[in-house]
Amino acid sequence: MLLKELSSLASPLSQGQIEKLKQLTAELNAVQLAWVSGYLAATANAGQLTPAVETQTVQTLTILYGSQTGNGHGVAKALADKAQAQGYAVNLASMGEYNVRQLKQETVLLLVVSTHGEGEAPDDAIELHKFLASKRAPKLDNLHYSVLALGDSSYEFFCQTGKDFDARLAALGAKSLLPLIECDVDYETAASEWHAEVLNSVKPLIQTSSANVVSIGTVKTTQVNEFTKQNPYLAEVLVSQKITGRGSDRDVRHVEIDLGESGLTYQVGDALGVWFSNNEVLVDEILAALSLAADELVTLGSQSLPLKQALLNNKELTQLYPGLVKAWAELSGNAELLALSEDKEQVRHFILKHQFADLVAQYPFSNGAETLSATKLLELLRPLTPRLYSIASSQSEVETEVHLTVALVEDERHGAARFGGASHFLASAAEGTQVKVYVEPNKHFRLPENPATPVIMVGPGTGVAPFRAFMQERVAQGVQADSWLFFGNPHFEQDFLYQTEWQQYLKNGDLSRIDVAFSRDQAHKIYVQHRIKEQAKTLWQWLENGAHLYICGDAERMAKDVHQALIEVAIEVGGLDIDAAEAYFDTLRSDKRYQKDVY
């Protein structure tokens, strides 16, 4: 039987497992395939001879992850490694690849899940999240579980998806091994402690075994990228070039980075993780305001280093979080800030428009004759975290380079310039500047498997970045299928990012059509969602003909407005009511025909 026939037949494998099997076998030659075939046959026969022994001595510890940016996957993978080292048979899988019908057979289930957007489940957790909340969900009286939730306390619905999973599993009769663990962006310590506690708590429930039992969901393929978030590659910046006009109120950079001989590979749709250093002027301002010495030695973990170096490379200075606002309000004793810190909605708005330096300047530290110590300062600040940028290039085109489209975050507050940490680092990087990077795969934002499939790409502003990569890839592979880009920005003359490239793609026939929306080039503002409505009949026909739809860019407003426009297209042209229209796009999303990369 051919693997491609598996999908159309009744199979004990989930669709995700089938895809894993396809991926594995695609990498093997004829001799290797023959060996694997014999091995699997022998394993199956051995199981038929001793079924009672198998069920009694080898129980599986199932670990599922729902991850949007890769953190959840990393936590789950580390747990699986520790569990296997202790002798447990482990089934590690993405929630998106897990067969929900298997839930009734599980005895121990450990979940790691992040929260995306406004309390939403990450893409690979959506189906399981919906299933558990539906009437189809079974009673789970024999299941023991634990949930580790990842989130960012800067957002309103902190760890909401994890809370949902915990509550729903309990409602279905499952027994909690540990209370729900809620992790902020500095999750590493809490996750490591959970690993130890949860593995200890499952000891009475699952026997360990020397058997090497690994599900298809955890078959390990060759690891091409040895560089990770924890072990980034030290690359060099080749170019950081402004691609908006002199008259633009936006500074957008095209950044090219040399991956050298690192061996780093990426697929179009992936993101690049960028570690950065804080701006030295900003660090000096904070040190001066707090009367702290730059060369004072401090301790971070097992490392001893000067305070200034710690602030430059180890601590988050450009993004506030609610806990810091509250702590600073108490330290400063400022009545206005104290009142604000008690109002969650006000705090959320405040942290969007302020940095730590603004707190220091506007609400001076006041504690009698005492001053804020360097140690206390470092305790208040969260660890520096890398930023993820959608990759704007295809390796089929640029080989050992990786390209980014970076909008410089800049503002002025009380006469002081304020910049985004990573965007300013990249925008001001001269040729040869070293930057620590790693590839963060995004399997939820992929070109169609069938290259003949039409694609519709909605990417205003820097959201156009991955679609530049899409087009490079399709052209390099000789794909002739239809492609349609919706792009928007304030002004045609100043802000048409990669204009000449899009025009060349159109001229060559590689890009079938492009619809642009330059919001401020006329009296009334026009955005991409308006262009979508204008092209409703054609767009609906593309979707009905099997096109894949992609959205990249701002999650707060753009993605919502575009989704609403699509719903209206389905109602007005497709003849659906609102519930059917929502269900239509839910189905597209489940079928991986409606994918978003929003932030």
Coordinates of C-alpha atoms in Angstrom, one line a residue, residues 103-403:
L103 CA -8.3 10.3 25.3
K104 CA -10.5 7.6 26.7
Q105 CA -7.6 5.2 26.8
E106 CA -5.1 7.5 28.5
T107 CA -4.2 7.1 32.2
V108 CA -1.7 10.0 32.6
L109 CA -1.9 13.1 30.4
L110 CA 0.5 16.0 30.8
L111 CA -0.3 19.2 28.9
V112 CA 1.8 22.3 28.1
V113 CA -0.1 25.0 26.4
S114 CA 0.3 28.7 25.6
T115 CA -2.3 31.4 25.2
H116 CA -2.5 33.3 22.0
G117 CA -4.2 36.7 21.2
E118 CA -7.1 37.5 23.5
G119 CA -7.2 34.3 25.5
E120 CA -7.3 32.1 22.4
A121 CA -5.8 28.7 22.0
P122 CA -2.7 28.4 19.8
D123 CA -3.3 27.0 16.3
D124 CA -2.3 23.5 17.1
A125 CA -4.5 23.4 20.2
I126 CA -7.7 24.7 18.7
E127 CA -9.3 21.4 17.7
L128 CA -8.6 19.7 21.1
H129 CA -9.7 22.8 22.9
K130 CA -13.0 22.7 21.0
F131 CA -13.4 19.0 21.4
L132 CA -13.1 19.1 25.2
A133 CA -15.7 21.9 25.4
S134 CA -18.1 20.0 23.2
K135 CA -20.8 17.4 24.0
R136 CA -18.7 14.8 22.2
A137 CA -16.0 14.9 25.0
P138 CA -16.1 11.6 26.9
K139 CA -16.0 11.1 30.7
L140 CA -12.4 10.8 31.8
D141 CA -12.8 9.2 35.3
N142 CA -9.6 7.1 34.8
L143 CA -7.4 9.9 33.7
H144 CA -4.8 11.7 35.8
Y145 CA -3.5 15.0 34.4
S146 CA -1.4 18.1 35.0
V147 CA -1.4 21.4 33.0
L148 CA 1.4 23.9 32.7
A149 CA 0.2 27.1 31.1
L150 CA 2.4 29.6 29.4
G151 CA 1.4 33.2 29.1
D152 CA 2.4 36.9 29.4
S153 CA 1.0 38.8 32.3
S154 CA 1.0 42.0 30.2
Y155 CA -2.1 40.7 28.5
E156 CA -5.6 40.6 29.9
F157 CA -6.3 36.8 29.5
F158 CA -3.2 35.6 31.1
C159 CA -2.7 31.8 30.7
Q160 CA -6.4 31.5 29.7
T161 CA -6.0 28.5 27.5
G162 CA -4.3 26.5 30.2
K163 CA -7.1 27.5 32.6
D164 CA -9.6 26.3 30.1
F165 CA -7.9 22.9 29.7
D166 CA -7.6 22.5 33.5
A167 CA -11.2 23.3 34.2
R168 CA -12.6 21.2 31.4
L169 CA -10.6 18.1 32.2
A170 CA -11.7 18.4 35.8
A171 CA -15.3 18.7 34.7
L172 CA -15.0 15.5 32.7
G173 CA -13.9 13.6 35.8
A174 CA -10.2 13.6 35.4
K175 CA -8.0 13.9 38.5
S176 CA -5.4 16.6 38.8
L177 CA -2.0 15.5 39.8
L178 CA -0.9 19.1 40.7
P179 CA -2.5 22.5 40.8
L180 CA -2.4 24.4 37.5
I181 CA 1.0 26.0 36.9
E182 CA 0.8 29.5 35.4
C183 CA 4.1 30.7 33.9
D184 CA 5.0 34.2 32.8
V185 CA 7.5 35.0 30.0
D186 CA 10.4 34.0 32.3
Y187 CA 9.0 30.5 32.5
E188 CA 12.2 28.4 32.6
T189 CA 12.6 28.0 36.4
A190 CA 8.9 27.2 37.0
A191 CA 8.8 24.8 34.1
S192 CA 11.9 22.9 35.4
E193 CA 10.3 22.7 38.9
W194 CA 7.1 21.3 37.3
H195 CA 9.1 18.7 35.4
A196 CA 10.5 17.3 38.7
E197 CA 7.2 17.5 40.6
V198 CA 5.0 16.0 38.0
L199 CA 7.3 13.1 37.2
N200 CA 7.5 12.4 40.9
S201 CA 3.7 12.5 41.1
V202 CA 3.2 9.9 38.3
K203 CA 5.4 7.3 39.9
P204 CA 2.6 5.4 41.7
L205 CA 0.5 5.4 38.4
I206 CA 2.9 4.2 35.7
Q207 CA 5.6 1.5 35.9
T208 CA 8.9 2.4 34.3
S209 CA 10.4 0.0 31.8
S210 CA 13.6 -0.6 30.0
A211 CA 11.6 -1.0 26.8
N212 CA 12.3 1.7 24.2
V213 CA 8.7 2.4 23.4
V214 CA 8.2 5.6 21.4
S215 CA 5.1 6.5 19.4
I216 CA 5.2 7.6 15.8
G217 CA 4.6 11.1 17.2
T218 CA 8.0 11.1 18.8
V219 CA 10.1 9.4 16.1
K220 CA 13.2 11.5 16.0
T221 CA 14.4 12.7 12.6
T222 CA 17.8 14.0 11.9
Q223 CA 18.2 17.4 13.7
V224 CA 19.5 19.8 11.1
N225 CA 19.6 22.9 13.2
E226 CA 21.9 22.5 16.2
F227 CA 21.4 26.2 17.1
T228 CA 18.4 27.0 19.3
K229 CA 17.0 29.7 21.5
Q230 CA 19.2 28.5 24.3
N231 CA 22.2 28.0 22.0
P232 CA 21.9 30.7 19.3
Y233 CA 24.2 31.2 16.3
L234 CA 26.4 34.3 16.3
A235 CA 25.7 35.6 12.8
E236 CA 26.7 38.8 11.0
V237 CA 24.5 41.6 9.7
L238 CA 25.2 42.2 6.0
V239 CA 22.7 45.0 5.4
S240 CA 20.3 47.1 7.4
Q241 CA 18.7 49.4 4.8
K242 CA 15.7 51.8 5.1
I243 CA 13.0 50.9 2.6
T244 CA 10.5 53.6 3.4
G245 CA 10.8 57.1 1.8
R246 CA 12.3 60.2 3.4
G247 CA 8.8 61.6 3.8
S248 CA 7.4 58.6 5.6
D249 CA 6.5 58.7 9.2
R250 CA 7.7 55.1 9.5
D251 CA 11.2 53.7 9.5
V252 CA 11.1 50.2 8.0
R253 CA 14.4 48.3 7.4
H254 CA 15.3 45.5 5.1
V255 CA 17.8 43.5 7.1
E256 CA 20.0 40.8 5.7
I257 CA 21.9 38.4 8.0
D258 CA 24.7 36.0 7.0
L259 CA 24.2 32.5 8.4
G260 CA 27.7 31.5 7.3
E261 CA 28.6 27.9 7.7
S262 CA 26.2 27.4 10.6
G263 CA 24.1 24.8 8.7
L264 CA 21.0 26.7 9.8
T265 CA 18.0 25.9 7.6
Y266 CA 14.5 27.4 7.5
Q267 CA 11.3 27.0 5.5
V268 CA 9.2 29.9 4.2
G269 CA 6.7 30.8 6.9
D270 CA 9.3 30.3 9.8
A271 CA 10.4 33.0 12.1
L272 CA 13.9 34.1 13.1
G273 CA 14.6 34.5 16.8
V274 CA 16.8 37.5 17.5
W275 CA 18.7 38.1 20.7
F276 CA 19.7 41.8 21.1
S277 CA 21.5 44.2 23.5
N278 CA 19.7 47.1 25.0
N279 CA 20.7 50.6 23.9
E280 CA 23.7 51.9 25.8
V281 CA 22.2 55.4 26.1
L282 CA 19.1 54.0 27.7
V283 CA 21.1 51.9 30.2
D284 CA 23.2 55.0 31.1
E285 CA 20.1 57.0 31.7
I286 CA 18.7 54.4 34.1
L287 CA 21.9 54.1 36.0
A288 CA 22.2 57.9 36.4
A289 CA 18.6 58.3 37.5
L290 CA 19.1 55.6 40.2
S291 CA 22.6 56.7 41.2
L292 CA 24.0 53.3 40.6
A293 CA 27.6 52.6 39.5
A294 CA 28.0 51.0 36.1
D295 CA 31.0 48.9 37.2
E296 CA 29.4 47.5 40.4
L297 CA 29.7 43.7 40.4
V298 CA 26.4 41.8 40.5
T299 CA 25.5 38.1 40.4
L300 CA 23.1 36.6 37.9
G301 CA 22.8 32.9 38.4
S302 CA 26.3 31.6 38.6
Q303 CA 27.7 34.5 36.7
S304 CA 29.4 37.6 38.2
L305 CA 29.5 40.7 36.0
P306 CA 29.3 44.5 36.1
L307 CA 25.8 46.0 36.5
K308 CA 25.9 47.9 33.2
Q309 CA 26.7 44.7 31.3
A310 CA 23.8 42.9 33.1
L311 CA 21.4 45.7 32.0
L312 CA 22.7 45.7 28.5
N313 CA 22.5 42.0 27.8
N314 CA 20.4 40.3 30.4
K315 CA 17.5 42.3 31.5
E316 CA 14.3 43.6 29.8
L317 CA 14.2 47.4 29.8
T318 CA 11.8 48.3 26.9
Q319 CA 8.8 46.2 27.8
L320 CA 7.0 46.6 31.2
Y321 CA 4.8 44.0 32.9
P322 CA 2.1 44.5 35.5
G323 CA 4.1 43.1 38.4
L324 CA 6.9 45.7 37.8
V325 CA 4.4 48.6 37.7
K326 CA 2.9 47.4 41.0
A327 CA 6.3 46.9 42.6
W328 CA 7.6 50.3 41.5
A329 CA 4.4 52.0 42.7
E330 CA 5.1 50.6 46.2
L331 CA 8.8 51.5 46.1
S332 CA 8.1 55.1 44.9
G333 CA 5.2 55.6 47.2
N334 CA 3.5 57.7 44.4
A335 CA -0.2 57.9 45.1
E336 CA -1.1 58.3 41.4
L337 CA 0.9 55.2 40.4
L338 CA -0.4 53.3 43.3
A339 CA -4.0 53.9 42.3
L340 CA -3.2 53.1 38.7
S341 CA -1.4 49.8 39.6
E342 CA -4.7 48.5 41.2
D343 CA -6.6 48.9 38.0
K344 CA -5.8 46.1 35.6
E345 CA -7.2 47.9 32.5
Q346 CA -5.2 51.1 33.2
V347 CA -2.1 49.0 33.8
R348 CA -2.5 47.3 30.4
H349 CA -2.7 50.7 28.7
F350 CA 0.1 52.1 30.7
I351 CA 2.6 49.4 29.8
L352 CA 1.9 49.8 26.1
K353 CA 3.1 53.4 26.2
H354 CA 5.9 53.3 28.8
Q355 CA 9.3 51.7 29.4
F356 CA 11.2 51.2 32.6
A357 CA 13.1 54.4 32.1
D358 CA 9.8 56.3 32.1
L359 CA 8.8 54.8 35.4
V360 CA 12.2 55.8 36.9
A361 CA 11.9 59.4 35.5
Q362 CA 8.2 60.1 36.2
Y363 CA 7.9 58.3 39.6
P364 CA 11.3 58.6 41.4
F365 CA 12.3 56.0 43.9
S366 CA 11.7 57.2 47.4
N367 CA 12.5 55.3 50.5
G368 CA 13.8 57.7 53.1
A369 CA 17.6 57.9 53.0
E370 CA 17.9 54.6 51.3
T371 CA 18.7 54.1 47.6
L372 CA 17.6 51.3 45.3
S373 CA 20.3 48.6 45.4
A374 CA 21.6 47.0 42.2
T375 CA 20.5 43.6 43.5
K376 CA 17.0 44.8 44.1
L377 CA 16.9 46.4 40.6
L378 CA 17.8 43.1 39.0
E379 CA 15.2 41.3 41.0
L380 CA 12.5 43.7 39.7
L381 CA 13.4 43.3 36.0
R382 CA 12.5 40.3 33.9
P383 CA 15.1 38.4 31.9
L384 CA 15.7 39.7 28.4
T385 CA 13.8 37.6 25.8
P386 CA 14.5 37.3 22.1
R387 CA 12.1 38.8 19.5
L388 CA 10.6 36.7 16.7
Y389 CA 10.5 38.1 13.1
S390 CA 8.7 36.5 10.2
I391 CA 11.4 35.5 7.7
A392 CA 11.2 37.5 4.5
S393 CA 13.3 35.2 2.3
S394 CA 13.5 31.7 0.8
Q395 CA 16.7 29.7 1.1
S396 CA 16.0 28.5 -2.4
E397 CA 16.8 32.1 -3.5
V398 CA 19.2 33.5 -0.9
E399 CA 21.0 30.3 0.3
T400 CA 23.0 31.0 3.5
E401 CA 21.3 34.4 4.1
V402 CA 18.1 35.2 6.0
H403 CA 16.2 38.4 5.4

